[in-house]
Structures are given as C-alpha cells and as structure tokens.
Amino acid sequence: MHTKSWHSVGPSLDECIKCNICTSYCPVAAVTDLFPGPKYVGPQAQRFRENGQPQTPDHSVDYCSGCRVCNEVCPTGVKIAELNARARAQIVSEKGIPLRNRLLGRNEMLGKLGHIVPGLANFGLHNSFSRVMAEKVMGIARQAPLPHWSTDGSFGDWFKKTQAQRLKSDKKVVYYHGCATMYYEPFIGKATVAVFEHNGYEVLVPPQNCCGLPMLSNGEFGAAADYHQNNINKLLVYAQAGLDIVGTSTSCTLTLKEEAPELLDMDSDNAKAITNATWDIFEWLRERHELGELKTDFRQMNMVLPYHAPCQYRAHRVGKPAMDIMALIPGIDIRESHARCCGIAGTYGYKKEKYQIAMDVGAELFDFVADQGGDVEMTACDSETCRWQLEHGTDLPSRHPVEILAAAYGLYDLEKRQLL
Amino acid sequence: MNRIQTEVLVIGGGATGTGVAWDAALRGLKVVLVERRDLTHGTSGRYHGLLHSGGRYAVKDSHGAAECIAENQILRVTHAHCIEDTSGFFVVLPEDEGEYPDKFKAGCEAVGIPCVEIPVAEALRREPLLNPRISRVFEVPDGSSDSFLAAHATAQAARNAGAQILTYHEVTSLIMVGGESDRRVAGAVVHNVVTGEDTEIHADMTVNAAGAWTGKLAAMAGIEITIMPSKGTMVAMNHRLVNTVVNRCKSPSDGDIIVPSHTVCVIGTTSINVPEPEPLRIEPWEVKKMLEEGDKMVPGFAQARVLRAWAGVRPLFQDTYTSGKGRDVTRKLALLDHKEREGVAGFLTITGGKWTTFRLMAEATVDDICRHLGTERPCTTATTPVPGAEQGHYWVGHRLHEIEEKHLQSELVCECELVTRTMIENAARRNPLLTLDDLRRDVRLGKGPCQGGFCTYRATGILHEMKKAGSWEVNMSDDASSAAKWEVAYLQSPGHNLVSDADSHEDNGRAANTADSFNPNLLLRDFLQERWKGVTPILWGRQLKQERLDELIYMSLMNVDHLPDKELSSPVTEFYLFDTTPTAEEVADV
C-alpha cells in the first residue's frame, strides 16, 4: 500500500542512523514495555515489511501514539510517525479493523448522532453502567475523558441563527471548525468568530466534513481518503479565491495541510491548494500581528496559566504561536509546559489497553501543572482531546487559547464559556 | 603430526565443497572436508544470492539454463529454508527492445523454464518503483537464496551422515605418491590456522572444490588449470526497493539484475578479469556503473541509500578459453578428471557452474568418485532435504514476526537485523566460530544500516563473557573433543532460539586451553575493519552520516585505536585490510 511515493515517507527510512535518540525521547516507550520504541517500529521494522507476506510481521507499532516527539528529535529527518501510521494502515488492510477503532475514527458521525437528542445521548453515554459496558463490549476505557454533546445546539446552528448579526467585510476568512467544535464545544467556535470579527474579518463557514485524522490514526486509509477528497471539493473554491482557511483544532489543520496528502499520496494540484491555504488559528493570528494588523486592545488578565502546546504543533513546524500571541496580553503569567505529550494522542488514550499508558505519559504534564501552585484556576491547550485529558488528569478546567484571547478582548466569559 | 584416514577429502567449504561432502557422505563414503577459513568465505559468500531460474542463460547457454531450472526446483525442496520465493521479472526497457525478448521467451520454452508474459500494469502494481517505461515483462521462477545458511545446512547434513568438517584448516601441500607414470594425489597436509597444528589427511580420492583458488590448488599437484578469476562487484542498498528479482531482458551484462535479499536488495555485477582471487579492489567506476544501471530499472535507485559494496570471484573455466571476456564463458559445470587429463590419479576438480547448480556439480563429482573407487551407489541428494528445510521458505518479515510473537524486543543485540543474544550464544556453540565475521554469516550480525555500529561491541562482550565462563571454545577440531555441535538449521530464527545453549553448559575444564586464540580487542578490531572495508567504496550521503556516528562511538568514545594487544592478528586480519592508495585517476581528480 502506498509505496509509490519515492521522495516522501517510505524512503525516509533510509535516513535512519540508528542513533536511538527517538527511543530515548519517546514518551510511550518510557512508560511501557509494550512499545519497543519509534526506531524499532519505524525505520527498523520497515525493512521487514512487504505486502503479501505469509503473516503480518508486527503488531507493536499499534502502541505508537503518533505524538511525533520522535520526528521532532530525529537528527536526520526520518518520518517515523508517518511510517508508523502507514504500517498500521497495512495491518488494518490485512487483518481488518476492530469495531471500536472504526467507531473512534467516526467522530463526526457520533457527533451528528448525539446531536439529535444531546441530553439523552449524554445521559446514555456518561453513566457508569454504559461506560462499563462500553469497556467490556468495545474496549473503550471506562475512565477515559469522553466529551459531552452540546445541549445548547451545535456551532452550525448558532452560526446560522446569528447570521444577521455577523460582521460583513471585504476582509474574509474561512473557518474550519472541525467536529469537536461543531458538536461538543460550540463555544470555541463562537469565541473564534468573535476574535475574527473583532479584527475586522467576515467569517465564512462553508460546508465541510471531518478531516479524517481519526481514521488515519486508526489505519483506515481508504475512508480517510474519501473524507479528504470531500473537503478538497468543498473548500477548493475558497482556496482558489485566495482566502485563508483557518482552523481551531491543531490536529484538523495539520491533517488538511500535510498529514492527509502525505500519508495518502494525494498530491494533486487541488490537494496542494488546500495545503497552502490552510492555517492553524494562532499561526494565522501571529501572521496578522507580524503584519501589524492584529488588534491588541487587551484588558488586564491577572492569571497564572499553564499552557501545553499540543503535539501536532511539532508537525506544523511553526513554533508555539499561541504562546507568542497570549504573551501580548497584559498581566497574564503563562507557564510553558515542556512535557512531551499529554498522553491521549487523539483516540489512543480512549482504548482500554492504552488508557493507563496514556495517563502515565501524561503524568509529566499533570505534575507540571500541579507544580505551578494553588493560584492556577485553569490550563490552556489548543487541541480538544488534549484539553479533555488535561482536565481528566488535573481536575482543573482547560481552555483553548482562542478562548483566552476572546476573553482578553472582553468578548467572552472564560468561566461560563459564552460570549458576553 | 595428526593423521586422518578417509575415503574422500574435499578441499573447499563453499557451496560446491559442502555439496560434495554431503553427497558423498549420504552415499556412505567416509568424508573429510577442509576449508581454509569459515564456510562460504569465498565466492559462495560473496554473490548476490540469486536462485537462478535459468532465464539469464536461456538465449546463449541453453545447457546451463536447463541445469538451472532443474536444480532450482530441487533446491526449493531440499534447501527450502535457505530460499525466499521472490519470483523474478525480466523487464524490457526502451533501450532493450528488439529481437531479444522473443528469443528469450522461446529460449525459456525450449529448456522448460516456466515463463509467463504478464501485463506491465500488473508488474507495476507488484513492483511500484519499477521503471514505468518498460514495454514487456516476463515472469520466471527466480528466487533469492541465503548461501551462508545453505552451505552451513549442507555441511550439517554431511556431518549428520558421518562427514568431518574442518574449517580454518588450510592445505599446505598435497600428498603426492607414485612416479612419473603413476602419479597420484593421496591426500593433503592441512594446517589448523587457529591452533597451529598440522594434520595429514590421507584419502583415496581428493576433490578440488576450491572455487577461485582451484588453479592454485591444482598447481600443488603440478597440474595447470586455466581458471579465469572474474571479479564481480555488487552493491547492497539499505532496504528492498523491489521484492521480486528484476533482470533486464537482454544479453547479460554489467548491473542488469537486482536481487532482493533478506532486508536489502543487491545489484550486480561487473565482470572483470583479475590475476588473483584476493585481494579484490573495488573501483569507483564499478560502484557508479551499478547505481547508474540500477537507476534504469528502478528510477531513483541511485539516490537511495547504499549500504556497502563487495566483490566476489567467478571461477570461470574454459578449456579452450581464448576470448578473454568473462561473459562468453559457459556457466555449465566442469568436472576435471586429472587421471584422464594429466595422468594424476585420485584427484578431481569440480569448477564452473554457479550456486544454483552446486548440488548437480556435487552429484557429478561423487558419481565420478564412485566410479574411481569401483563402487556403485546412487545419488540421493535430490530427494533428501537438509536439516531445517521443514521450516519452509523464509520471508523477509519472519524475524520481525518471531520477535514480536515471542516478545524478544529487549533481547536484541543487532537491532538492524534483529539478532538476539541467544541467537549469538547458540551460533557460537553450534558451529565453529572464530570471528564476528563468522557470526555475521551465521546470523546476519552487523549486516544492516549501521554496519556493526551498535552490535560489534555488544557481540564482543557476549563472546568475551562466554569465553570466560567456558561456554564457548575457539577450537576448530571436529571430533569428540569439539565443543561445537554443528546444529545450524535454526540459527536464523529468533523464535527457535529462546533458550541459550550456554545456560545448560557443564564445566568441562577445557576453557583455559585455548586462551591465545581469542582476544576481545582483536575480535572487535577485526570486525570493525571488515565492515569498514565494505562501506569505504560507497562513503557518501546517508551512509557517510552513519559512519560518522560509528566513528564517534568507536574512535571517540571507546578509543579503539588505542586498545591494547595491537600486535595480535587472527587468520583473517589481513583479509580485512585493503589498499587505500588512490589510483592515478583519483589523484588527478583531487
């Protein structure tokens, strides 16, 4: 599968000099013997893989969380996490995929289903009986921090309802909200719209679907390719019109930009147009700031804020733009986490056999937050599942930096998570 | 001086020699095999590993081709575990179009080589990196062989049938008896290069299976054989760019075949006449040529990471050899009966041929031996699988699969090639072992990307510990006192080496005897030098980065240049050295 690309993922195994730096940094290998490390499952195992072998040679690659610490520390540029994702896809194509992973990959479908009667869905999912059953029947860890459906309508409902109040402007931006904002955390979308409009941008929210990342992580490459192609079809006109497509989920934006086209060998001009048009929200805001266009009429925010940059930022290769922008807010005392990963890694920590690994990986981050003292009221992180994991591991609320920014503009109530 | 009496003495521990020993032993003959180094030190251990379908000879050498396809089918049964069933493509590149492809197909049909023309699209689906401009593809039953394992397994089969296998025993002279009119070879004097002992081996029949050294050995009997040593240089890439053997569909020439071999793929070869089988120098143009030719079959080949280069010597023989071009010489086997040729009795030379036909060469040789000994015993090798064949063909992922199934991830010594500690300990106990290079042939130690960067010091430590505990002896004798059990059938399998022989060792009090022949510093130095020899010709790009890291590990961290015992050398130390004097051309470049 996907062996045709000569200059990308597969051949990057040739760059490995076996130095083991990735293995010594890997947060997963550090806490479990079930994962022999990125070098082993990545460039090393890759030399033993081939289509149509009598047996699928390996399974421990399934314990890679995909956090990409390995890619970041590799001195020679091996695309280890991507090699692993492909290896997983090959295993799925040979052995099939468990129902659980299929479900976890269909975040969007679950969002839509629960959205029909969110109160009932929340009750149905979030009671200890259901969670025990979900663990027993499907292997979804009973303690893992599953989200709640929004009982306040979806982001899409709100955006449609408030259409008349939305800012009209020559400056336009396309918002890619992702599934979590749509169905679970519409307030993130509201805060984002407020920030865009505060800066004079009209927000366009075209039809869009799941970026496909949960499927990529679970090895369902075929389905992921369909999703990505749909997004290309839906977003292409905007990209071609020269509009920026800006997202608030670091993982979704990464998938649109790079992960989907790279892993799936989708290198058409249309796919490239989407890649080039896509921005992570803070990457985009920082660009506005560098051009002197970002409003900085912030109010004083006296708070100690532990901030954890999600793993996907590593792959974006844009530094930590949310830090850069939040640092402009007067009074804010940002404490940067250097923890390698929160552990959840998308859908990884939801799996029964990986829940404890994810918590052990996250311990570094949870301890860091605890060390910041009793004044800390909340934490911040750009990625939704990371925030849920942070809340689960620290018992403190966690916010998206765009919520912090909206609050600093005086547009948003951080505690109630609603627009003012 | 020790003295051994035997019926058959086989000189040479390559594919042919072990094959002869196996065949003769199965026929109930008393056999001793001597090899000056480890098994497959010569050409058998230095070729690209192709199990020929015969396709390469189908047009020009139908006799050789017919031998190949017959033997191909036999070895798939008798040596199943030494073979990977890769299949083979003959591809027609734009520059190769013409009459040859049709001649090729007809040639295959004429000698019974199954040959199917498949759609180009199907070939590209199976081998996506193949040049999309190919116009035709023929599929033939080529395969990939592990010639190290095969020779070891054949030797074990011989030994199980009563043969004695003496590695690191060098022939110093042939025992000549009789006068001018009835001269005969009555055996040989061999020197144990490890212990320094000499042994007289008296034999009714002596077989010269010395490969590239055939001419030199024959000269000891005063016989002149024109063996044309033809050097072939091969280049191994860091990973398998193809999983099928890929041949150009044209007259065989330089760099026209890519063979997937375990975790790597090998492109070969050049064909250059050389005066001596050793030392062999790899010229820069040879490496360049291989990569350029590889690029034609697999575009981008030349940009992929190159692991190492090495050279082997084809022992080409032709009675009436005149043209001087190696590729014109027939590749069929040549059995020389020196009684008929030169009037020297008791002495046969078996040469020519190729790895794929080693069993047939052995059969012809032992048939002749039986004739000379006046006995009639049928050959049974074609229907007698060697130990380990029950495992079936190997496949590229088998080690990874076994490591994963048995959870041996933390046991790895050679991480690149997935060699566990127990595999090393058992290899040291189950067949004669002197150097880490022997271990490389036994279990693939150090053959991966880092070229010994991480496993050399680990393996040295393990052997040192075993030596100190008395659970490994450096002793090349093959008799009751020998520690080595000659069990090589499962050496390559992590899953079959879960328990170390060393653990069950009972102290026999012999450990102290052989201390001089083993020194960990020497072991380390020898292997580093051996690996270095193979990477030097390809030292650029990614492998250069690798070597820089290896250099830091060994030179900076371990200071191996200043280890004690510098004066020590092993029988192979000299072989690992190589000439680094730049050629005139290289000097001019600078």
Tab-separated table of N, CA, C and O in Angstrom, chain B residues 311-347:
chain	number	residue	atom	x	y	z
B	311	ALA	N	33.049	-7.577	-3.509
B	311	ALA	CA	33.350	-8.255	-4.760
B	311	ALA	C	33.558	-9.736	-4.505
B	311	ALA	O	34.071	-10.143	-3.463
B	312	GLY	N	33.141	-10.526	-5.468
B	312	GLY	CA	33.403	-11.951	-5.435
B	312	GLY	C	34.108	-12.327	-6.724
B	312	GLY	O	34.253	-11.503	-7.627
B	313	VAL	N	34.539	-13.568	-6.795
B	313	VAL	CA	35.264	-14.003	-7.988
B	313	VAL	C	34.593	-15.221	-8.587
B	313	VAL	O	34.406	-16.221	-7.905
B	314	ARG	N	34.176	-15.113	-9.829
B	314	ARG	CA	33.649	-16.288	-10.515
B	314	ARG	C	34.833	-17.159	-10.948
B	314	ARG	O	35.746	-16.652	-11.590
B	315	PRO	N	34.788	-18.420	-10.590
B	315	PRO	CA	35.882	-19.283	-11.040
B	315	PRO	C	35.564	-19.804	-12.435
B	315	PRO	O	35.165	-20.953	-12.597
B	316	LEU	N	35.721	-18.981	-13.425
B	316	LEU	CA	35.331	-19.390	-14.772
B	316	LEU	C	36.379	-20.314	-15.365
B	316	LEU	O	37.569	-20.091	-15.275
B	317	PHE	N	35.855	-21.353	-15.970
B	317	PHE	CA	36.770	-22.317	-16.572
B	317	PHE	C	36.347	-22.578	-18.003
B	317	PHE	O	35.181	-22.790	-18.297
B	318	GLN	N	37.304	-22.521	-18.896
B	318	GLN	CA	37.004	-22.961	-20.254
B	318	GLN	C	38.280	-23.542	-20.836
B	318	GLN	O	39.320	-22.895	-20.858
B	319	ASP	N	38.161	-24.776	-21.289
B	319	ASP	CA	39.325	-25.477	-21.821
B	319	ASP	C	39.992	-24.685	-22.927
B	319	ASP	O	41.190	-24.491	-22.964
B	320	THR	N	39.137	-24.248	-23.808
B	320	THR	CA	39.665	-23.571	-24.991
B	320	THR	C	39.463	-22.077	-24.864
B	320	THR	O	39.207	-21.383	-25.821
B	321	TYR	N	39.562	-21.631	-23.646
B	321	TYR	CA	39.282	-20.234	-23.368
B	321	TYR	C	40.277	-19.314	-24.074
B	321	TYR	O	41.476	-19.411	-23.905
B	322	THR	N	39.755	-18.460	-24.889
B	322	THR	CA	40.648	-17.558	-25.611
B	322	THR	C	40.174	-16.117	-25.636
B	322	THR	O	40.975	-15.196	-25.595
B	323	SER	N	38.835	-15.920	-25.651
B	323	SER	CA	38.338	-14.581	-25.961
B	323	SER	C	38.709	-13.534	-24.933
B	323	SER	O	38.823	-12.362	-25.255
B	324	GLY	N	38.875	-13.973	-23.674
B	324	GLY	CA	39.244	-13.007	-22.654
B	324	GLY	C	38.047	-12.299	-22.054
B	324	GLY	O	38.180	-11.535	-21.119
B	325	LYS	N	36.865	-12.582	-22.557
B	325	LYS	CA	35.687	-11.940	-21.976
B	325	LYS	C	34.926	-12.916	-21.104
B	325	LYS	O	34.479	-13.968	-21.561
B	326	GLY	N	34.794	-12.550	-19.822
B	326	GLY	CA	34.197	-13.449	-18.844
B	326	GLY	C	32.801	-13.899	-19.193
B	326	GLY	O	32.427	-15.035	-18.962
B	327	ARG	N	32.014	-12.990	-19.786
B	327	ARG	CA	30.612	-13.350	-20.008
B	327	ARG	C	30.442	-14.346	-21.154
B	327	ARG	O	29.369	-14.892	-21.339
B	328	ASP	N	31.504	-14.566	-21.947
B	328	ASP	CA	31.389	-15.515	-23.047
B	328	ASP	C	31.621	-16.954	-22.599
B	328	ASP	O	31.389	-17.890	-23.352
B	329	VAL	N	32.109	-17.106	-21.392
B	329	VAL	CA	32.444	-18.444	-20.935
B	329	VAL	C	31.175	-19.150	-20.477
B	329	VAL	O	30.325	-18.563	-19.830
B	330	THR	N	31.048	-20.404	-20.820
B	330	THR	CA	29.850	-21.141	-20.408
B	330	THR	C	29.810	-21.248	-18.894
B	330	THR	O	30.818	-21.291	-18.215
B	331	ARG	N	28.564	-21.240	-18.374
B	331	ARG	CA	28.409	-21.319	-16.928
B	331	ARG	C	28.028	-22.719	-16.496
B	331	ARG	O	27.602	-22.934	-15.379
B	332	LYS	N	28.163	-23.675	-17.417
B	332	LYS	CA	27.847	-25.040	-17.004
B	332	LYS	C	29.018	-25.598	-16.192
B	332	LYS	O	30.130	-25.078	-16.241
B	333	LEU	N	28.712	-26.619	-15.442
B	333	LEU	CA	29.740	-27.143	-14.551
B	333	LEU	C	30.859	-27.818	-15.341
B	333	LEU	O	30.668	-28.268	-16.467
B	334	ALA	N	32.021	-27.867	-14.721
B	334	ALA	CA	33.162	-28.533	-15.344
B	334	ALA	C	33.786	-29.482	-14.326
B	334	ALA	O	34.241	-29.054	-13.274
B	335	LEU	N	33.742	-30.761	-14.650
B	335	LEU	CA	34.368	-31.759	-13.782
B	335	LEU	C	35.613	-32.265	-14.497
B	335	LEU	O	35.537	-32.797	-15.602
B	336	LEU	N	36.758	-32.050	-13.852
B	336	LEU	CA	38.018	-32.445	-14.496
B	336	LEU	C	38.564	-33.688	-13.809
B	336	LEU	O	38.820	-33.672	-12.608
B	337	ASP	N	38.694	-34.709	-14.580
B	337	ASP	CA	39.272	-35.952	-14.050
B	337	ASP	C	40.751	-35.935	-14.389
B	337	ASP	O	41.150	-36.121	-15.540
B	338	HIS	N	41.581	-35.686	-13.402
B	338	HIS	CA	43.002	-35.462	-13.683
B	338	HIS	C	43.747	-36.732	-14.049
B	338	HIS	O	44.841	-36.663	-14.579
B	339	LYS	N	43.131	-37.873	-13.782
B	339	LYS	CA	43.745	-39.109	-14.244
B	339	LYS	C	43.661	-39.163	-15.762
B	339	LYS	O	44.626	-39.483	-16.447
B	340	GLU	N	42.493	-38.801	-16.260
B	340	GLU	CA	42.330	-38.814	-17.714
B	340	GLU	C	43.071	-37.655	-18.369
B	340	GLU	O	43.653	-37.794	-19.434
B	341	ARG	N	43.047	-36.512	-17.728
B	341	ARG	CA	43.640	-35.320	-18.346
B	341	ARG	C	45.156	-35.303	-18.277
B	341	ARG	O	45.840	-35.079	-19.262
B	342	GLU	N	45.664	-35.507	-17.032
B	342	GLU	CA	47.115	-35.353	-16.853
B	342	GLU	C	47.785	-36.611	-16.316
B	342	GLU	O	48.980	-36.603	-16.020
B	343	GLY	N	46.964	-37.663	-16.117
B	343	GLY	CA	47.543	-38.887	-15.581
B	343	GLY	C	47.817	-38.833	-14.098
B	343	GLY	O	48.621	-39.598	-13.573
B	344	VAL	N	47.157	-37.912	-13.413
B	344	VAL	CA	47.309	-37.846	-11.954
B	344	VAL	C	46.053	-38.451	-11.332
B	344	VAL	O	44.958	-37.898	-11.444
B	345	ALA	N	46.235	-39.593	-10.690
B	345	ALA	CA	45.069	-40.308	-10.159
B	345	ALA	C	44.651	-39.739	-8.806
B	345	ALA	O	45.388	-38.986	-8.171
B	346	GLY	N	43.455	-40.128	-8.393
B	346	GLY	CA	42.966	-39.770	-7.054
B	346	GLY	C	42.605	-38.318	-6.889
B	346	GLY	O	42.446	-37.835	-5.766
B	347	PHE	N	42.453	-37.611	-7.975
B	347	PHE	CA	42.287	-36.163	-7.873
B	347	PHE	C	41.276	-35.670	-8.909
B	347	PHE	O	41.443	-35.912	-10.108
